[in-house]
Coordinates of C-alpha atoms and ligand atoms in Angstrom, one line a residue:
Chain A
M1 CA 0.2 0.1 -0.1
N2 CA 3.0 2.6 0.8
H3 CA 4.4 1.6 -2.8
F4 CA 1.1 2.3 -4.3
L5 CA 0.5 5.7 -2.7
L6 CA 4.3 6.6 -3.3
A7 CA 3.8 5.3 -6.8
A8 CA 0.6 7.4 -6.9
A9 CA 1.9 10.8 -5.5
L10 CA 5.3 10.6 -8.0
A11 CA 3.2 9.7 -10.6
L12 CA 1.7 13.4 -10.5
T13 CA 5.0 15.2 -10.7
A14 CA 6.5 15.7 -14.2
P15 CA 8.0 12.4 -15.1
A16 CA 11.1 13.8 -16.8
A17 CA 12.0 14.6 -13.3
M18 CA 11.3 11.7 -11.2
A19 CA 14.7 9.8 -11.5
C20 CA 16.3 12.7 -10.4
E21 CA 14.8 12.5 -7.1
T22 CA 16.7 12.6 -4.2
V23 CA 15.8 9.9 -1.6
V24 CA 18.1 9.7 2.2
V25 CA 18.2 7.0 4.1
G26 CA 20.6 7.5 7.6
D27 CA 24.3 8.7 5.5
L28 CA 23.4 7.5 2.2
T29 CA 21.6 9.4 -0.5
V30 CA 19.9 7.8 -3.0
E31 CA 19.1 9.0 -6.5
N32 CA 19.0 8.9 -10.7
A33 CA 16.7 5.6 -10.0
W34 CA 16.1 4.6 -13.6
S35 CA 14.6 1.1 -15.7
K36 CA 14.7 0.2 -19.5
A37 CA 11.6 -0.4 -21.2
T38 CA 11.0 -3.8 -21.7
I39 CA 9.5 -5.5 -25.0
G40 CA 7.1 -8.0 -23.4
A41 CA 7.2 -9.2 -19.7
G42 CA 9.4 -12.3 -20.8
R43 CA 12.5 -11.0 -21.0
P44 CA 14.4 -9.7 -17.0
G45 CA 14.2 -5.7 -16.9
V46 CA 17.0 -3.6 -15.1
F47 CA 17.6 -1.4 -12.6
Y48 CA 19.9 1.4 -11.9
V49 CA 20.8 3.8 -9.6
V50 CA 23.4 6.1 -7.7
I51 CA 24.5 5.7 -4.1
T52 CA 26.3 7.9 -2.2
N53 CA 27.6 7.7 1.5
T54 CA 28.2 10.7 3.0
G55 CA 29.4 9.5 6.2
S56 CA 32.2 7.8 7.8
T57 CA 31.3 4.1 8.0
D58 CA 31.0 1.8 5.2
D59 CA 27.3 0.2 4.3
A60 CA 26.8 -2.5 1.4
L61 CA 23.8 -2.7 -0.5
L62 CA 22.6 -6.6 0.3
G63 CA 19.4 -6.5 -2.3
I64 CA 16.5 -5.2 -3.9
A65 CA 12.8 -5.9 -3.8
S66 CA 10.4 -4.6 -6.1
P67 CA 6.7 -5.5 -6.7
V68 CA 7.3 -5.7 -10.7
A69 CA 9.7 -8.8 -10.5
G70 CA 8.8 -12.0 -8.7
M71 CA 13.0 -12.4 -8.6
P72 CA 15.2 -9.1 -8.3
M73 CA 18.4 -10.0 -8.0
L74 CA 22.0 -7.5 -7.8
H75 CA 24.1 -8.4 -10.7
E76 CA 27.5 -7.2 -12.2
T77 CA 28.8 -7.2 -15.8
V78 CA 32.2 -8.3 -16.0
I79 CA 34.2 -7.8 -18.7
Q80 CA 37.5 -10.2 -18.5
D81 CA 39.5 -11.4 -21.6
G82 CA 36.8 -10.0 -23.7
V83 CA 34.1 -12.3 -22.6
A84 CA 31.4 -10.4 -20.8
S85 CA 29.0 -12.3 -18.2
M86 CA 26.7 -11.0 -15.1
P87 CA 27.5 -12.9 -12.0
H88 CA 25.3 -12.4 -8.8
A89 CA 26.2 -9.8 -6.7
M90 CA 26.5 -11.0 -3.0
S91 CA 26.5 -7.3 -2.4
I92 CA 27.9 -4.1 -3.4
P93 CA 29.7 -2.2 -1.3
V94 CA 28.9 1.4 -0.7
P95 CA 32.5 2.9 1.4
A96 CA 32.5 6.2 3.4
G97 CA 32.6 9.1 1.4
Q98 CA 32.1 7.1 -1.8
S99 CA 29.5 7.0 -4.6
V100 CA 28.6 3.9 -6.5
Q101 CA 26.9 3.5 -9.5
L102 CA 24.3 0.8 -10.6
S103 CA 25.2 1.6 -14.5
P104 CA 25.2 0.0 -17.6
G105 CA 27.8 -2.2 -18.1
G106 CA 28.6 -2.5 -14.3
Y107 CA 26.5 -3.3 -11.6
H108 CA 23.1 -3.3 -12.1
G109 CA 19.3 -4.8 -10.4
M110 CA 18.2 -7.4 -12.7
L111 CA 14.5 -7.8 -12.8
M112 CA 13.4 -11.1 -13.5
G113 CA 10.0 -12.5 -13.3
L114 CA 8.6 -9.1 -14.2
T115 CA 4.7 -9.2 -13.2
T116 CA 4.4 -6.6 -16.6
A117 CA 5.7 -5.3 -19.5
L118 CA 7.9 -2.0 -18.4
K119 CA 6.6 0.6 -20.8
E120 CA 8.5 4.3 -21.2
G121 CA 7.0 6.8 -18.7
D122 CA 5.6 4.3 -16.2
S123 CA 7.6 4.3 -13.0
F124 CA 7.5 1.5 -10.3
P125 CA 9.1 1.3 -6.7
V126 CA 11.6 -0.6 -5.5
T127 CA 13.2 -1.3 -2.0
L128 CA 17.0 -1.3 -1.5
S129 CA 18.0 -3.3 1.6
F130 CA 21.2 -1.7 2.9
E131 CA 23.0 -3.5 5.4
K132 CA 23.5 -0.6 8.1
A133 CA 21.4 2.0 6.5
G134 CA 18.4 -0.6 6.5
E135 CA 15.7 -0.2 3.7
V136 CA 14.5 2.5 1.4
T137 CA 12.3 2.8 -1.3
V138 CA 13.0 4.9 -4.3
N139 CA 11.0 5.4 -7.4
V140 CA 12.1 4.2 -10.6
E141 CA 11.6 5.9 -13.7
V142 CA 11.2 3.8 -17.1
L143 CA 12.9 5.5 -19.8
S144 CA 13.2 4.3 -23.7
L145 CA 15.1 1.1 -24.3
R146 CA 17.8 3.3 -26.1
A147 CA 18.2 5.7 -23.2
E148 CA 21.6 6.0 -21.5
G149 CA 20.3 7.1 -18.7
P150 CA 18.4 10.4 -16.4
D151 CA 19.2 13.7 -17.7
C152 CA 19.0 15.3 -14.3
A153 CA 21.6 18.5 -14.7
D154 CA 22.8 18.6 -10.9
A155 CA 23.1 14.8 -10.3
G156 CA 25.2 13.9 -7.8
Q157 CA 27.5 11.9 -10.1
Chain B
M1 CA 25.7 -17.9 -10.3
R2 CA 26.4 -21.3 -8.2
L3 CA 29.1 -23.1 -10.3
S4 CA 30.1 -26.7 -9.3
H5 CA 34.2 -27.2 -9.0
L6 CA 33.7 -29.1 -12.2
Q7 CA 31.8 -26.5 -14.3
I8 CA 34.2 -23.6 -12.7
I9 CA 37.2 -25.9 -14.1
L10 CA 35.3 -27.0 -17.7
W11 CA 34.0 -23.1 -17.6
V12 CA 37.8 -22.1 -17.4
A13 CA 39.0 -24.6 -19.7
A14 CA 37.0 -23.3 -22.4
A15 CA 37.7 -20.1 -21.9
A16 CA 41.3 -20.6 -22.2
A17 CA 41.3 -22.5 -25.5
A18 CA 38.8 -19.8 -26.6
I19 CA 41.6 -17.1 -25.9
A20 CA 44.4 -19.1 -27.2
F21 CA 42.6 -19.6 -30.5
A22 CA 42.2 -16.3 -30.6
A23 CA 44.9 -14.7 -28.9
L24 CA 47.1 -12.7 -30.9
R25 CA 44.0 -11.0 -33.1
W26 CA 41.6 -10.8 -30.0
S27 CA 43.9 -9.5 -27.2
S28 CA 44.5 -6.5 -30.0
A29 CA 41.3 -6.0 -30.6
T30 CA 39.7 -5.9 -27.5
D31 CA 41.1 -2.7 -26.7
G32 CA 39.4 -1.4 -29.8
K33 CA 42.9 -0.3 -31.8
A34 CA 42.5 -1.7 -35.4
V35 CA 44.1 -4.9 -35.8
A36 CA 46.9 -5.8 -38.6
G37 CA 47.3 -9.3 -39.7
P38 CA 46.1 -12.1 -42.1
A39 CA 42.6 -10.8 -43.7
F40 CA 40.0 -13.3 -42.7
T41 CA 36.2 -13.7 -44.4
P42 CA 33.9 -14.2 -41.1
S43 CA 30.7 -16.4 -42.7
F44 CA 27.3 -17.2 -41.3
T45 CA 24.5 -19.2 -42.5
L46 CA 21.4 -18.6 -40.1
A47 CA 17.9 -18.1 -39.9
D48 CA 16.1 -14.9 -39.6
S49 CA 12.4 -14.4 -37.4
E50 CA 10.6 -16.2 -40.7
G51 CA 13.2 -18.2 -40.9
R52 CA 14.6 -17.7 -44.1
V53 CA 18.2 -18.8 -44.2
R54 CA 20.4 -15.1 -44.6
T55 CA 24.0 -15.9 -45.6
T56 CA 27.2 -13.3 -45.5
A57 CA 27.6 -13.5 -49.1
E58 CA 24.0 -11.6 -50.0
F59 CA 25.6 -8.5 -48.1
R60 CA 28.6 -8.1 -50.3
G61 CA 28.8 -4.3 -51.2
K62 CA 28.1 -3.4 -47.6
F63 CA 29.9 -2.9 -44.0
L64 CA 28.5 -5.6 -41.5
L65 CA 28.1 -4.1 -38.2
V66 CA 28.0 -7.6 -36.4
F67 CA 26.9 -7.9 -32.5
F68 CA 26.4 -11.7 -31.0
G69 CA 24.2 -11.4 -28.2
F70 CA 21.0 -12.6 -26.5
T71 CA 17.8 -11.1 -26.1
S72 CA 17.5 -11.5 -21.7
C73 CA 20.6 -9.7 -21.7
P74 CA 18.9 -6.6 -19.9
D75 CA 22.6 -4.4 -19.8
V76 CA 25.3 -4.7 -21.9
C77 CA 22.8 -6.1 -25.0
P78 CA 20.7 -3.3 -24.9
T79 CA 23.8 -0.6 -24.6
T80 CA 25.2 -2.0 -27.5
L81 CA 22.1 -2.2 -29.7
S82 CA 21.3 1.4 -28.6
E83 CA 24.6 2.7 -29.9
V84 CA 23.9 0.7 -33.1
A85 CA 20.7 2.4 -33.5
Q86 CA 22.1 5.5 -32.7
I87 CA 24.9 5.1 -35.7
M88 CA 22.0 4.0 -38.0
D89 CA 20.1 6.9 -37.0
D90 CA 23.3 9.8 -37.5
L91 CA 24.4 7.7 -40.6
G92 CA 21.5 9.1 -42.6
S93 CA 21.9 8.8 -46.2
D94 CA 25.0 6.8 -45.9
A95 CA 23.1 4.2 -44.0
A96 CA 22.7 1.9 -47.1
L97 CA 25.7 1.4 -47.1
V98 CA 25.6 -0.3 -43.7
Q99 CA 24.1 -3.7 -42.3
P100 CA 23.5 -4.4 -38.5
I101 CA 23.2 -7.3 -37.3
F102 CA 22.5 -9.1 -34.2
I103 CA 23.1 -12.7 -34.1
S104 CA 21.5 -14.9 -31.3
I105 CA 23.6 -17.0 -29.1
D106 CA 20.8 -18.2 -27.4
P107 CA 18.5 -19.1 -30.5
D108 CA 16.3 -21.4 -28.9
R109 CA 14.9 -19.0 -26.3
D110 CA 15.2 -16.2 -28.7
R111 CA 13.0 -17.5 -31.4
Q112 CA 10.3 -18.5 -28.8
L113 CA 10.8 -14.8 -27.2
G114 CA 10.5 -13.1 -30.5
L115 CA 13.9 -11.8 -32.7
A116 CA 12.1 -9.1 -34.8
E117 CA 10.4 -7.9 -31.8
Y118 CA 13.0 -7.0 -30.2
T119 CA 15.5 -5.9 -32.8
T120 CA 13.0 -3.4 -34.6
A121 CA 12.5 -2.0 -31.0
F122 CA 16.3 -0.7 -31.3
H123 CA 16.2 -0.1 -34.8
P124 CA 13.8 -1.6 -38.4
S125 CA 17.5 -1.7 -40.0
I126 CA 18.9 -4.0 -37.4
L127 CA 18.0 -7.7 -38.8
G128 CA 18.3 -10.5 -36.2
L129 CA 19.1 -13.8 -36.8
A130 CA 18.8 -17.2 -34.8
G131 CA 20.2 -20.4 -36.6
S132 CA 20.8 -24.0 -35.3
E133 CA 22.9 -24.7 -32.4
A134 CA 25.5 -26.0 -34.8
D135 CA 25.8 -22.9 -37.4
T136 CA 25.4 -20.3 -34.5
R137 CA 28.7 -22.1 -33.0
S138 CA 30.4 -22.1 -36.7
A139 CA 29.6 -18.6 -37.1
A140 CA 31.0 -17.8 -33.7
A141 CA 34.5 -19.6 -34.2
S142 CA 34.5 -17.8 -38.0
F143 CA 34.2 -14.3 -36.1
K144 CA 36.7 -16.0 -33.9
I145 CA 35.0 -14.9 -30.9
F146 CA 33.9 -17.0 -27.8
Y147 CA 30.4 -17.9 -26.1
G148 CA 29.0 -19.9 -23.8
R149 CA 26.0 -21.2 -21.6
E150 CA 26.5 -20.6 -18.0
T151 CA 24.2 -22.5 -15.1
D152 CA 22.8 -20.0 -12.7
S153 CA 19.8 -21.2 -11.2
S154 CA 18.4 -18.0 -10.2
A155 CA 18.1 -16.9 -14.2
P156 CA 15.1 -17.4 -16.3
D157 CA 15.2 -21.3 -17.6
G158 CA 18.4 -21.7 -14.9
Y159 CA 20.9 -20.5 -17.3
T160 CA 22.4 -17.3 -18.7
M161 CA 25.1 -16.8 -21.4
A162 CA 28.4 -15.0 -21.5
H163 CA 29.2 -13.7 -24.8
S164 CA 32.1 -11.5 -26.6
P165 CA 30.4 -8.5 -26.3
G166 CA 32.4 -6.3 -28.9
L167 CA 31.0 -5.0 -32.3
F168 CA 32.7 -6.5 -35.2
L169 CA 33.0 -4.8 -38.6
I170 CA 33.8 -6.3 -42.1
D171 CA 34.1 -4.4 -45.1
P172 CA 32.1 -4.9 -48.1
N173 CA 34.1 -7.9 -49.7
G174 CA 33.2 -9.5 -46.4
E175 CA 36.8 -9.2 -44.3
W176 CA 37.2 -8.7 -41.3
L177 CA 38.3 -5.2 -40.3
R178 CA 38.2 -4.3 -36.6
Q179 CA 36.3 -4.9 -33.3
F180 CA 35.1 -2.2 -31.3
G181 CA 34.9 -2.8 -27.5
F182 CA 31.7 -2.7 -25.5
G183 CA 31.4 0.9 -24.4
T184 CA 33.0 2.6 -27.5
P185 CA 31.3 5.8 -28.3
A186 CA 28.7 5.5 -30.8
A187 CA 30.4 8.7 -32.3
E188 CA 33.5 7.0 -32.5
I189 CA 31.9 3.8 -34.6
L190 CA 30.2 6.7 -36.4
S191 CA 33.4 8.5 -37.9
D192 CA 35.4 5.2 -38.2
L193 CA 32.4 4.1 -40.4
Q194 CA 32.6 7.7 -42.1
S195 CA 36.3 7.4 -42.8
R196 CA 35.9 4.1 -44.9
F197 CA 32.9 5.7 -47.7
Ligands
CU1 CU1 22.3 -9.2 -14.9

């Protein structure tokens, strides 16, 4: 219900700015949450975000959950000796004073078991679980299949 | 991803063999530089989304931009196909000189999921091919690239694919020109192409 209300509230704001919103939990700032449109629901979706740790204690992203995906997981695209694979990432370190990006060609949330196709302009919630900061839910903007990321002029990257 | 020790050993052995096979060309190609070496002519004989057999021979006269991937790949493949789409848009009237091709390394599943639907979502000019397992193997071998299936109990259908993520450029005579490593900006590929027309 919480997720639904959040989504409903955010759907009323300008869609282009949605991915540029910043959510703070403890020492962590979570922003630029976006995804790419999928072709149907039979193929996995993807989740990207930027997490900044402004505190003095290391933290780590342990997992993600979303009502749109039956099996969401953290992955890391690794290109080694000319071969790309994407092993499961048990956790993604968010060291003190640093920013970590889930972005194309690197760490990403893999949204398997989609309950619906993700359409450009839609949004959906993703709950991130951190080792120290706990849980926080962000609203994820679905950009076009060809998008390289949200266009946030003052994004903290 | 959970791999048994045996699977890991097999995987490493397979990767090592593939790397040894292509060592010279590959090591210099992966950092995106042009490769000087004996010319070779990659080839494929693979079905398109309508089941018609397509071969390299029919594309003589055009540059080919070839990518090996699979449609359940949400990170690497869309990134590269989006770049290809951008390049085709930016080529303008020269787009007729270039044929972009997506070769599925997961052909059975991709045929079921819908190949044309996937490639046209990026750009209508991209030709998707999904042949038999054996024909896909020989196509990959002729391009001197590697792909393999990885057991992954958490993935849809229990597996995912590992593959060479580069974009391969073939000249109008069918000869290998170069590889663009993953993440090469579309603008760089575009100007490389334009310098060859
Ligand atoms: Cu993944």
